[in-house]
mmCIF file of C-alpha atoms in Angstrom:
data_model
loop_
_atom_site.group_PDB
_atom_site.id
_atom_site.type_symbol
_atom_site.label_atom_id
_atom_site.label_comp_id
_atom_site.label_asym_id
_atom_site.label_seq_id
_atom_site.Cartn_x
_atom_site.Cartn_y
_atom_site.Cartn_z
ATOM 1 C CA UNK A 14 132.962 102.978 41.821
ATOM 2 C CA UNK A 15 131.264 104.754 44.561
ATOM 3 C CA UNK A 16 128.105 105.145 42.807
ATOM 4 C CA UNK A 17 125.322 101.831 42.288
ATOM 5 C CA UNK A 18 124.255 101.344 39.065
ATOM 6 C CA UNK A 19 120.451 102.350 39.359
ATOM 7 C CA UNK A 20 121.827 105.737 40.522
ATOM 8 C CA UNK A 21 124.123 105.717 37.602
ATOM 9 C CA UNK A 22 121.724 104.826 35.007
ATOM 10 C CA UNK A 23 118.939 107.254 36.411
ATOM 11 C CA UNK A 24 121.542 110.282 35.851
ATOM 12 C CA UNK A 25 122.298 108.758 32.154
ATOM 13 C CA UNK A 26 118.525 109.163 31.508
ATOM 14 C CA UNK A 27 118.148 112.337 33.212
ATOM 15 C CA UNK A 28 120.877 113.747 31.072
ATOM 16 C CA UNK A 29 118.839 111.896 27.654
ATOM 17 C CA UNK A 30 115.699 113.722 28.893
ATOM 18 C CA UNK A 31 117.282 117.012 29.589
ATOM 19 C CA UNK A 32 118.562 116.446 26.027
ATOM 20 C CA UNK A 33 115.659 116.511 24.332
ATOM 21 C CA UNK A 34 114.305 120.431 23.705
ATOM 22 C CA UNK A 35 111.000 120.400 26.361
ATOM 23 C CA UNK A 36 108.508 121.408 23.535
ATOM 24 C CA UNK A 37 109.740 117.775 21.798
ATOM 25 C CA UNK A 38 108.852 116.128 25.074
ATOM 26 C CA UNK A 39 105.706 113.546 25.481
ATOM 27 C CA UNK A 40 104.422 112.364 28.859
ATOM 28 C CA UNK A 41 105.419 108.767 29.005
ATOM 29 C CA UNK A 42 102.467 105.796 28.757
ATOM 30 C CA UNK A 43 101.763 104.129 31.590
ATOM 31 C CA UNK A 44 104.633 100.976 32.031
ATOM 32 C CA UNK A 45 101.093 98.189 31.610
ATOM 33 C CA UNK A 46 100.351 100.140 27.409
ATOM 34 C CA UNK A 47 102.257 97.473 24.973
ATOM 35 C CA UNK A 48 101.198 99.170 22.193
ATOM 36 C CA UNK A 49 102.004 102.857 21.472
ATOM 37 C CA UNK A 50 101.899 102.813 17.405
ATOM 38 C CA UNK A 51 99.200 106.003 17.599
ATOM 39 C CA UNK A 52 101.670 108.111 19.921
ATOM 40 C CA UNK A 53 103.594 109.913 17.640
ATOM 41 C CA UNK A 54 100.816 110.698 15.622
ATOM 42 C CA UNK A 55 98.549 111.824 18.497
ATOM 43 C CA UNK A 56 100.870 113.353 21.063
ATOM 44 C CA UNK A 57 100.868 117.054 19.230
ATOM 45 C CA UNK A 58 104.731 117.219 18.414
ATOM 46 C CA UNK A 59 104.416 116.460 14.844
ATOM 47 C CA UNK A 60 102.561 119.016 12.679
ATOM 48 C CA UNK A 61 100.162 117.286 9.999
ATOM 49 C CA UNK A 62 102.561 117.810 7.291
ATOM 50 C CA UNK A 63 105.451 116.502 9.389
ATOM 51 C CA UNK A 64 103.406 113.436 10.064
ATOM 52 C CA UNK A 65 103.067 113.012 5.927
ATOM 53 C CA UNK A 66 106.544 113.488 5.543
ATOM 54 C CA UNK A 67 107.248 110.665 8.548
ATOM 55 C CA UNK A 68 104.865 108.263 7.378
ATOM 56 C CA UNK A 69 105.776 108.652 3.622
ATOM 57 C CA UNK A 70 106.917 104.931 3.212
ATOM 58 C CA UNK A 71 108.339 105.210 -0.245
ATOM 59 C CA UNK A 72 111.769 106.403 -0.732
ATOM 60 C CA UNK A 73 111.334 107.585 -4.364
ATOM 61 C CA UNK A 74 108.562 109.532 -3.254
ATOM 62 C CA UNK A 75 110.006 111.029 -0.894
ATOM 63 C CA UNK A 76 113.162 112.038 -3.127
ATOM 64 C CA UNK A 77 110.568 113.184 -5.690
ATOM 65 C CA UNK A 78 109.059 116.066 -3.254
ATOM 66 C CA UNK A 79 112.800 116.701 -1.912
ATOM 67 C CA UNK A 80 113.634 116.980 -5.547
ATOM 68 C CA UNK A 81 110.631 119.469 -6.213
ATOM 69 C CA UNK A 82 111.284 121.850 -3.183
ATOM 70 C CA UNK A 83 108.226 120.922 -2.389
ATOM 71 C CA UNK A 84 109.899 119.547 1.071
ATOM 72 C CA UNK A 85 112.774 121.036 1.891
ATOM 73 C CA UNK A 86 115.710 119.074 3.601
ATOM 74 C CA UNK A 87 115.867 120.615 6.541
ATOM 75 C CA UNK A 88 111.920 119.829 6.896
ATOM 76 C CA UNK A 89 112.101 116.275 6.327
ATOM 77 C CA UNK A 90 115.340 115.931 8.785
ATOM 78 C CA UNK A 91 113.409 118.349 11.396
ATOM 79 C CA UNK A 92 109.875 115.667 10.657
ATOM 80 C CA UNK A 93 112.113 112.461 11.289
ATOM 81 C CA UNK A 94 114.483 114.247 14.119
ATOM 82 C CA UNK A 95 111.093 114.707 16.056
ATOM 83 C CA UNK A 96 109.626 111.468 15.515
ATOM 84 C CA UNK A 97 112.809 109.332 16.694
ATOM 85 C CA UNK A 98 113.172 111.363 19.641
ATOM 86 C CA UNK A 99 109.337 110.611 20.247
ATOM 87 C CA UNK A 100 110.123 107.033 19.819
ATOM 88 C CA UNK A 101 113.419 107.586 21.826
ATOM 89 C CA UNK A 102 110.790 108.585 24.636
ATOM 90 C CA UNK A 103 108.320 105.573 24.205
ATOM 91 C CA UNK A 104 111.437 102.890 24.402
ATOM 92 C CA UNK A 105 113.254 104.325 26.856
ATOM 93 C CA UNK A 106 116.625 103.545 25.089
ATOM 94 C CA UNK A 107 119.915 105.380 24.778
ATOM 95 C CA UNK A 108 119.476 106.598 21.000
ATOM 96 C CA UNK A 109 119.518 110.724 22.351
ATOM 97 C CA UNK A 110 123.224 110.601 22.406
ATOM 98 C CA UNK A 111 123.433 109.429 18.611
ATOM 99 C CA UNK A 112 120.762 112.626 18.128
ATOM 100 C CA UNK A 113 120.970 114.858 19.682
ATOM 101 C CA UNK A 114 123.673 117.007 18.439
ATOM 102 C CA UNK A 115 123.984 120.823 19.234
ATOM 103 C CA UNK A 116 125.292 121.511 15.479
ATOM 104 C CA UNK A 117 121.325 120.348 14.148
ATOM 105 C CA UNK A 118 119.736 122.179 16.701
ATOM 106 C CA UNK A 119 121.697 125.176 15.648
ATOM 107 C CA UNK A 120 120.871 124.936 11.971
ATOM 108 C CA UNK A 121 117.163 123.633 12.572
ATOM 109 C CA UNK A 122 115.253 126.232 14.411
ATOM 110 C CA UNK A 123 112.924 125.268 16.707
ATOM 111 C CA UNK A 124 109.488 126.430 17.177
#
């Protein structure tokens, strides 16, 4: 292997940031923050009603306003797509390559 491994795993996580559309994109904490519960909520990705259907803890609720049309299912996967690739950003781990997939991004259109 010709390459090291830091120069290997900085062109994995170039590739997971390039991944991620640049609106969907957060400006990482500084490495000393431990806690970064508010980030999702105040970095500007989510709209307000995305953040309701994110922090909606109750699954039958949830189903209820699926049920209703009142949130449609490509709204609620859209809400929870953006949040985990928020969290994706805060964590620094290798979840993009489970999410990102070009087929969503083709059938969710984003803003």
């Amino acid at each position: 292997m010709s390459e090291d491994w830091k120069t290997l795993c900085a062109a994995r996580k170039q590739r997971q940031l390039d991944a991620i559309p640049p609106q969907w994109r957060i400006d990482p904490p500084p490495e000393e923050r431990r806690n970064v519960l508010h980030v999702p909520l105040a970095c500007g990705i989510l709209t307000a009603r995305e953040a309701q259907i994110t922090e909606t803890v109750n699954v039958e609720t949830l189903l209820a306003k699926l049920h209703s049309a009142e949130w449609s299912s490509v709204e609620v996967t859209t809400a929870f797509y953006k949040r985990a690739l928020i969290a994706q950003q805060l964590v620094r781990l290798g979840v993009i390559s489970l999410c990102a997939r070009p087929g969503l991004l083709m059938r969710v259109r984003i803003p």
